[in-house]
Amino acid sequence: MALRPVNLTFVTAFTAGALTLLISVLPWIEFAYRSPSAQVALETTAALTGLVAAYLIAGRYRETGTTSDLVLAAALAILAGTNLFFGALPDAFPTSRPESFSTWARVAGSLVGAATFAAAAF
């Protein structure tokens, strides 16, 4: 019996969802993302990847001159900057008390980046 792509997609999604639920609910399962150094590495990688993508889209904007490319490059830069300044840096240099500004600034930056990303489609 051949496994159809639709069934494979559902099996993969169910397995990923179940593993995510188990990792987030069960405290005795250690996951690498709970490691502060690994979290800093992941956030920095996400920020640098976003900045490289923004740079490439900005190059495409220089060639085509379309507004959607400019808005897309801005959206990627906003999301990368949010990851870097409100994700990686506060995790790399932790303080004794959690800062509510960095938490809400990260949410607000992600919201602005997502809205700009959506605006690029128009």
CSV table of N, CA, C and O in Angstrom, one decimal, residues 2-97:
chain,number,residue,atom,x,y,z
A,2,ALA,N,0.7,2.1,-1.0
A,2,ALA,CA,1.5,3.3,-1.1
A,2,ALA,C,0.9,4.4,-0.1
A,2,ALA,O,-0.3,4.5,0.0
A,3,LEU,N,1.8,5.1,0.5
A,3,LEU,CA,1.4,6.2,1.4
A,3,LEU,C,1.2,7.5,0.5
A,3,LEU,O,2.1,8.0,-0.1
A,4,ARG,N,0.0,8.0,0.5
A,4,ARG,CA,-0.3,9.2,-0.2
A,4,ARG,C,0.2,10.4,0.5
A,4,ARG,O,0.3,10.4,1.7
A,5,PRO,N,0.6,11.4,-0.3
A,5,PRO,CA,1.2,12.7,0.3
A,5,PRO,C,0.2,13.3,1.3
A,5,PRO,O,0.7,13.9,2.3
A,6,VAL,N,-1.1,13.2,1.1
A,6,VAL,CA,-2.0,13.9,2.0
A,6,VAL,C,-2.0,13.1,3.4
A,6,VAL,O,-1.9,13.8,4.4
A,7,ASN,N,-2.0,11.8,3.3
A,7,ASN,CA,-1.9,11.0,4.6
A,7,ASN,C,-0.6,11.3,5.3
A,7,ASN,O,-0.5,11.4,6.5
A,8,LEU,N,0.5,11.4,4.5
A,8,LEU,CA,1.8,11.6,5.1
A,8,LEU,C,1.9,13.0,5.8
A,8,LEU,O,2.4,13.1,6.8
A,9,THR,N,1.2,13.9,5.2
A,9,THR,CA,1.1,15.3,5.8
A,9,THR,C,0.4,15.2,7.1
A,9,THR,O,0.8,15.8,8.1
A,10,PHE,N,-0.7,14.6,7.1
A,10,PHE,CA,-1.5,14.4,8.4
A,10,PHE,C,-0.8,13.7,9.5
A,10,PHE,O,-0.8,14.1,10.6
A,11,VAL,N,-0.1,12.6,9.1
A,11,VAL,CA,0.7,11.9,10.1
A,11,VAL,C,1.8,12.7,10.6
A,11,VAL,O,2.1,12.8,11.8
A,12,THR,N,2.5,13.4,9.8
A,12,THR,CA,3.6,14.3,10.2
A,12,THR,C,3.1,15.4,11.1
A,12,THR,O,3.7,15.7,12.1
A,13,ALA,N,2.0,16.1,10.7
A,13,ALA,CA,1.4,17.1,11.6
A,13,ALA,C,1.0,16.6,12.9
A,13,ALA,O,1.2,17.3,14.0
A,14,PHE,N,0.4,15.5,12.9
A,14,PHE,CA,-0.1,14.9,14.2
A,14,PHE,C,1.1,14.5,15.1
A,14,PHE,O,1.1,14.8,16.3
A,15,THR,N,2.1,13.9,14.5
A,15,THR,CA,3.3,13.6,15.3
A,15,THR,C,4.0,14.8,15.8
A,15,THR,O,4.4,14.8,17.0
A,16,ALA,N,4.2,15.8,15.0
A,16,ALA,CA,4.8,17.1,15.5
A,16,ALA,C,4.0,17.7,16.6
A,16,ALA,O,4.5,18.2,17.6
A,17,GLY,N,2.7,17.7,16.4
A,17,GLY,CA,1.8,18.3,17.5
A,17,GLY,C,1.9,17.5,18.8
A,17,GLY,O,1.9,18.1,19.9
A,18,ALA,N,1.9,16.2,18.7
A,18,ALA,CA,2.0,15.4,19.9
A,18,ALA,C,3.3,15.6,20.6
A,18,ALA,O,3.3,15.7,21.8
A,19,LEU,N,4.4,15.6,19.9
A,19,LEU,CA,5.7,15.8,20.5
A,19,LEU,C,5.8,17.2,21.1
A,19,LEU,O,6.4,17.4,22.2
A,20,THR,N,5.3,18.2,20.4
A,20,THR,CA,5.3,19.6,21.0
A,20,THR,C,4.5,19.6,22.3
A,20,THR,O,4.9,20.3,23.3
A,21,LEU,N,3.3,19.0,22.3
A,21,LEU,CA,2.5,19.0,23.5
A,21,LEU,C,3.2,18.3,24.6
A,21,LEU,O,3.3,18.7,25.8
A,22,LEU,N,3.9,17.1,24.4
A,22,LEU,CA,4.6,16.4,25.4
A,22,LEU,C,5.8,17.2,25.9
A,22,LEU,O,6.0,17.2,27.2
A,23,ILE,N,6.5,17.8,25.1
A,23,ILE,CA,7.7,18.6,25.5
A,23,ILE,C,7.2,19.8,26.4
A,23,ILE,O,7.9,20.1,27.3
A,24,SER,N,6.1,20.4,26.0
A,24,SER,CA,5.7,21.6,26.7
A,24,SER,C,5.0,21.3,28.0
A,24,SER,O,5.0,22.1,29.0
A,25,VAL,N,4.4,20.1,28.2
A,25,VAL,CA,3.6,19.8,29.3
A,25,VAL,C,4.4,19.0,30.4
A,25,VAL,O,4.3,19.3,31.6
A,26,LEU,N,5.2,18.1,30.0
A,26,LEU,CA,5.9,17.2,30.9
A,26,LEU,C,7.2,17.9,31.3
A,26,LEU,O,8.1,18.1,30.5
A,27,PRO,N,7.4,18.2,32.6
A,27,PRO,CA,8.6,18.9,33.1
A,27,PRO,C,9.8,18.1,33.1
A,27,PRO,O,10.9,18.6,33.0
A,28,TRP,N,9.7,16.8,33.1
A,28,TRP,CA,10.9,15.9,33.2
A,28,TRP,C,11.5,15.7,31.8
A,28,TRP,O,12.6,15.1,31.7
A,29,ILE,N,10.9,16.1,30.7
A,29,ILE,CA,11.5,16.0,29.4
A,29,ILE,C,12.3,17.3,29.2
A,29,ILE,O,11.8,18.4,29.1
A,30,GLU,N,13.6,17.1,29.1
A,30,GLU,CA,14.5,18.2,28.8
A,30,GLU,C,14.6,18.5,27.3
A,30,GLU,O,14.7,17.5,26.5
A,31,PHE,N,14.5,19.7,27.0
A,31,PHE,CA,14.5,20.1,25.6
A,31,PHE,C,15.6,21.2,25.4
A,31,PHE,O,15.8,22.0,26.3
A,32,ALA,N,16.3,21.2,24.3
A,32,ALA,CA,17.4,22.1,24.1
A,32,ALA,C,17.0,23.6,24.2
A,32,ALA,O,17.8,24.4,24.5
A,33,TYR,N,15.8,23.9,23.8
A,33,TYR,CA,15.3,25.3,23.7
A,33,TYR,C,15.2,25.9,25.1
A,33,TYR,O,15.2,27.1,25.3
A,34,ARG,N,15.1,25.1,26.1
A,34,ARG,CA,15.1,25.6,27.5
A,34,ARG,C,16.5,26.0,28.0
A,34,ARG,O,16.6,26.6,29.0
A,35,SER,N,17.5,25.7,27.3
A,35,SER,CA,18.8,26.0,27.6
A,35,SER,C,19.0,27.5,27.2
A,35,SER,O,18.8,27.9,26.0
A,36,PRO,N,19.5,28.4,28.1
A,36,PRO,CA,19.6,29.8,27.8
A,36,PRO,C,20.6,30.0,26.6
A,36,PRO,O,20.4,30.8,25.7
A,37,SER,N,21.7,29.3,26.6
A,37,SER,CA,22.7,29.5,25.5
A,37,SER,C,22.2,29.0,24.2
A,37,SER,O,22.4,29.6,23.2
A,38,ALA,N,21.4,27.9,24.2
A,38,ALA,CA,20.8,27.4,22.9
A,38,ALA,C,19.7,28.4,22.5
A,38,ALA,O,19.6,28.6,21.3
A,39,GLN,N,19.0,29.0,23.4
A,39,GLN,CA,18.0,30.0,23.0
A,39,GLN,C,18.6,31.2,22.4
A,39,GLN,O,18.1,31.8,21.4
A,40,VAL,N,19.7,31.7,22.9
A,40,VAL,CA,20.4,32.8,22.4
A,40,VAL,C,20.9,32.5,21.0
A,40,VAL,O,20.8,33.3,20.1
A,41,ALA,N,21.5,31.3,20.8
A,41,ALA,CA,22.0,30.9,19.5
A,41,ALA,C,20.8,30.8,18.5
A,41,ALA,O,21.0,31.2,17.3
A,42,LEU,N,19.7,30.3,18.9
A,42,LEU,CA,18.6,30.2,17.9
A,42,LEU,C,18.0,31.5,17.6
A,42,LEU,O,17.7,31.8,16.4
A,43,GLU,N,17.9,32.4,18.5
A,43,GLU,CA,17.4,33.8,18.3
A,43,GLU,C,18.4,34.6,17.4
A,43,GLU,O,18.0,35.3,16.5
A,44,THR,N,19.7,34.4,17.6
A,44,THR,CA,20.7,35.1,16.8
A,44,THR,C,20.7,34.6,15.4
A,44,THR,O,20.8,35.3,14.4
A,45,THR,N,20.5,33.2,15.3
A,45,THR,CA,20.5,32.7,13.9
A,45,THR,C,19.2,33.1,13.2
A,45,THR,O,19.3,33.5,12.0
A,46,ALA,N,18.1,33.2,13.8
A,46,ALA,CA,16.9,33.7,13.2
A,46,ALA,C,17.0,35.2,12.8
A,46,ALA,O,16.6,35.6,11.7
A,47,ALA,N,17.7,36.0,13.6
A,47,ALA,CA,17.9,37.4,13.3
A,47,ALA,C,18.8,37.5,12.1
A,47,ALA,O,18.5,38.3,11.2
A,48,LEU,N,19.9,36.8,12.1
A,48,LEU,CA,20.9,36.9,11.0
A,48,LEU,C,20.3,36.4,9.7
A,48,LEU,O,20.5,37.0,8.6
A,49,THR,N,19.5,35.4,9.8
A,49,THR,CA,18.9,34.8,8.6
A,49,THR,C,17.9,35.8,8.0
A,49,THR,O,17.8,36.1,6.8
A,50,GLY,N,17.1,36.5,8.9
A,50,GLY,CA,16.2,37.5,8.4
A,50,GLY,C,16.9,38.7,7.8
A,50,GLY,O,16.4,39.3,6.8
A,51,LEU,N,18.0,39.1,8.4
A,51,LEU,CA,18.8,40.2,7.9
A,51,LEU,C,19.3,39.9,6.5
A,51,LEU,O,19.3,40.7,5.6
A,52,VAL,N,19.8,38.7,6.3
A,52,VAL,CA,20.3,38.3,5.0
A,52,VAL,C,19.2,38.2,4.0
A,52,VAL,O,19.4,38.7,2.8
A,53,ALA,N,18.0,37.7,4.4
A,53,ALA,CA,16.9,37.7,3.5
A,53,ALA,C,16.5,39.1,3.1
A,53,ALA,O,16.1,39.4,2.0
A,54,ALA,N,16.5,40.0,4.1
A,54,ALA,CA,16.1,41.4,3.8
A,54,ALA,C,17.1,42.1,2.9
A,54,ALA,O,16.7,42.8,2.0
A,55,TYR,N,18.4,41.8,3.0
A,55,TYR,CA,19.4,42.3,2.1
A,55,TYR,C,19.2,41.8,0.7
A,55,TYR,O,19.3,42.6,-0.3
A,56,LEU,N,18.8,40.5,0.6
A,56,LEU,CA,18.6,40.0,-0.8
A,56,LEU,C,17.4,40.6,-1.4
A,56,LEU,O,17.4,40.9,-2.6
A,57,ILE,N,16.3,40.8,-0.6
A,57,ILE,CA,15.1,41.4,-1.2
A,57,ILE,C,15.4,42.9,-1.5
A,57,ILE,O,14.8,43.4,-2.5
A,58,ALA,N,16.2,43.5,-0.7
A,58,ALA,CA,16.5,44.9,-1.0
A,58,ALA,C,17.3,45.0,-2.3
A,58,ALA,O,17.1,45.9,-3.1
A,59,GLY,N,18.2,44.0,-2.6
A,59,GLY,CA,18.8,43.9,-3.9
A,59,GLY,C,17.9,43.7,-5.0
A,59,GLY,O,18.0,44.3,-6.1
A,60,ARG,N,16.8,42.9,-4.8
A,60,ARG,CA,15.8,42.7,-5.8
A,60,ARG,C,15.0,44.0,-6.1
A,60,ARG,O,14.7,44.3,-7.2
A,61,TYR,N,14.8,44.8,-5.0
A,61,TYR,CA,14.1,46.1,-5.1
A,61,TYR,C,15.0,47.0,-6.0
A,61,TYR,O,14.4,47.8,-6.8
A,62,ARG,N,16.3,47.0,-5.8
A,62,ARG,CA,17.1,47.9,-6.6
A,62,ARG,C,17.0,47.5,-8.1
A,62,ARG,O,17.2,48.4,-9.0
A,63,GLU,N,16.8,46.3,-8.4
A,63,GLU,CA,16.7,45.8,-9.8
A,63,GLU,C,15.3,46.1,-10.4
A,63,GLU,O,15.2,46.6,-11.5
A,64,THR,N,14.2,45.8,-9.6
A,64,THR,CA,12.9,45.9,-10.1
A,64,THR,C,12.2,47.2,-9.8
A,64,THR,O,11.4,47.8,-10.6
A,65,GLY,N,12.5,47.8,-8.7
A,65,GLY,CA,11.9,49.1,-8.3
A,65,GLY,C,10.4,49.0,-7.8
A,65,GLY,O,9.8,50.0,-7.7
A,66,THR,N,9.9,47.8,-7.6
A,66,THR,CA,8.6,47.6,-7.2
A,66,THR,C,8.4,47.9,-5.7
A,66,THR,O,9.3,47.6,-4.9
A,67,THR,N,7.3,48.5,-5.3
A,67,THR,CA,7.1,48.9,-3.9
A,67,THR,C,6.9,47.7,-3.0
A,67,THR,O,7.3,47.7,-1.9
A,68,SER,N,6.3,46.6,-3.6
A,68,SER,CA,6.1,45.4,-2.7
A,68,SER,C,7.5,44.8,-2.3
A,68,SER,O,7.6,44.3,-1.2
A,69,ASP,N,8.5,44.9,-3.1
A,69,ASP,CA,9.8,44.4,-2.7
A,69,ASP,C,10.4,45.3,-1.6
A,69,ASP,O,11.0,44.7,-0.7
A,70,LEU,N,10.2,46.6,-1.7
A,70,LEU,CA,10.7,47.4,-0.6
A,70,LEU,C,10.0,47.2,0.7
A,70,LEU,O,10.6,47.1,1.8
A,71,VAL,N,8.7,47.0,0.7
A,71,VAL,CA,7.9,46.7,1.9
A,71,VAL,C,8.3,45.3,2.4
A,71,VAL,O,8.4,45.2,3.6
A,72,LEU,N,8.5,44.4,1.6
A,72,LEU,CA,8.9,43.1,2.0
A,72,LEU,C,10.3,43.1,2.7
A,72,LEU,O,10.5,42.5,3.7
A,73,ALA,N,11.2,43.9,2.1
A,73,ALA,CA,12.5,44.0,2.7
A,73,ALA,C,12.4,44.7,4.1
A,73,ALA,O,13.1,44.3,5.1
A,74,ALA,N,11.5,45.7,4.2
A,74,ALA,CA,11.3,46.4,5.5
A,74,ALA,C,10.7,45.4,6.5
A,74,ALA,O,11.1,45.4,7.7
A,75,ALA,N,9.8,44.6,6.1
A,75,ALA,CA,9.1,43.6,7.0
A,75,ALA,C,10.1,42.6,7.5
A,75,ALA,O,10.2,42.3,8.7
A,76,LEU,N,11.0,42.1,6.7
A,76,LEU,CA,12.0,41.2,7.1
A,76,LEU,C,13.0,41.8,8.0
A,76,LEU,O,13.5,41.2,9.0
A,77,ALA,N,13.4,43.1,7.8
A,77,ALA,CA,14.3,43.8,8.6
A,77,ALA,C,13.7,44.1,10.0
A,77,ALA,O,14.3,44.0,11.0
A,78,ILE,N,12.4,44.4,10.0
A,78,ILE,CA,11.7,44.6,11.3
A,78,ILE,C,11.6,43.3,12.1
A,78,ILE,O,11.9,43.3,13.3
A,79,LEU,N,11.3,42.2,11.5
A,79,LEU,CA,11.2,40.9,12.2
A,79,LEU,C,12.6,40.5,12.7
A,79,LEU,O,12.8,40.0,13.8
A,80,ALA,N,13.6,40.7,11.9
A,80,ALA,CA,15.0,40.4,12.3
A,80,ALA,C,15.5,41.2,13.4
A,80,ALA,O,16.1,40.8,14.4
A,81,GLY,N,15.2,42.5,13.3
A,81,GLY,CA,15.6,43.4,14.4
A,81,GLY,C,14.9,43.1,15.7
A,81,GLY,O,15.5,43.2,16.8
A,82,THR,N,13.6,42.8,15.6
A,82,THR,CA,12.9,42.4,16.8
A,82,THR,C,13.5,41.1,17.4
A,82,THR,O,13.6,41.1,18.6
A,83,ASN,N,13.8,40.1,16.6
A,83,ASN,CA,14.5,38.9,17.2
A,83,ASN,C,15.8,39.3,17.8
A,83,ASN,O,16.1,38.7,18.9
A,84,LEU,N,16.6,40.1,17.2
A,84,LEU,CA,17.9,40.4,17.7
A,84,LEU,C,17.8,41.3,19.0
A,84,LEU,O,18.4,40.9,20.0
A,85,PHE,N,17.1,42.4,18.9
A,85,PHE,CA,17.1,43.4,20.0
A,85,PHE,C,16.2,43.0,21.2
A,85,PHE,O,16.5,43.4,22.3
A,86,PHE,N,15.2,42.3,20.9
A,86,PHE,CA,14.2,41.9,22.0
A,86,PHE,C,14.2,40.4,22.3
A,86,PHE,O,13.5,40.0,23.2
A,87,GLY,N,15.0,39.6,21.6
A,87,GLY,CA,15.0,38.2,21.8
A,87,GLY,C,16.4,37.7,22.2
A,87,GLY,O,16.6,37.2,23.3
A,88,ALA,N,17.4,38.0,21.3
A,88,ALA,CA,18.7,37.5,21.6
A,88,ALA,C,19.5,38.3,22.6
A,88,ALA,O,20.1,37.7,23.6
A,89,LEU,N,19.4,39.6,22.5
A,89,LEU,CA,20.2,40.4,23.5
A,89,LEU,C,19.7,40.3,24.9
A,89,LEU,O,20.5,40.2,25.8
A,90,PRO,N,18.4,40.4,25.2
A,90,PRO,CA,18.0,40.2,26.6
A,90,PRO,C,18.3,38.8,27.2
A,90,PRO,O,18.6,38.7,28.3
A,91,ASP,N,18.3,37.8,26.3
A,91,ASP,CA,18.6,36.5,26.8
A,91,ASP,C,20.1,36.3,27.0
A,91,ASP,O,20.6,35.5,27.8
A,92,ALA,N,20.9,37.0,26.2
A,92,ALA,CA,22.4,36.9,26.3
A,92,ALA,C,22.9,37.7,27.5
A,92,ALA,O,23.9,37.3,28.1
A,93,PHE,N,22.2,38.7,27.9
A,93,PHE,CA,22.6,39.5,29.1
A,93,PHE,C,21.4,39.6,30.0
A,93,PHE,O,20.7,40.6,30.1
A,94,PRO,N,21.1,38.5,30.8
A,94,PRO,CA,19.9,38.5,31.6
A,94,PRO,C,20.1,39.4,32.8
A,94,PRO,O,21.2,39.6,33.3
A,95,THR,N,19.0,39.9,33.3
A,95,THR,CA,19.0,40.8,34.5
A,95,THR,C,18.4,40.0,35.6
A,95,THR,O,17.9,38.9,35.5
A,96,SER,N,18.5,40.5,36.8
A,96,SER,CA,17.9,39.8,38.0
A,96,SER,C,16.4,39.8,38.0
A,96,SER,O,15.8,38.9,38.6
A,97,ARG,N,15.8,40.7,37.3
A,97,ARG,CA,14.3,40.7,37.3
A,97,ARG,C,13.9,40.8,35.8
A,97,ARG,O,14.5,41.4,35.0
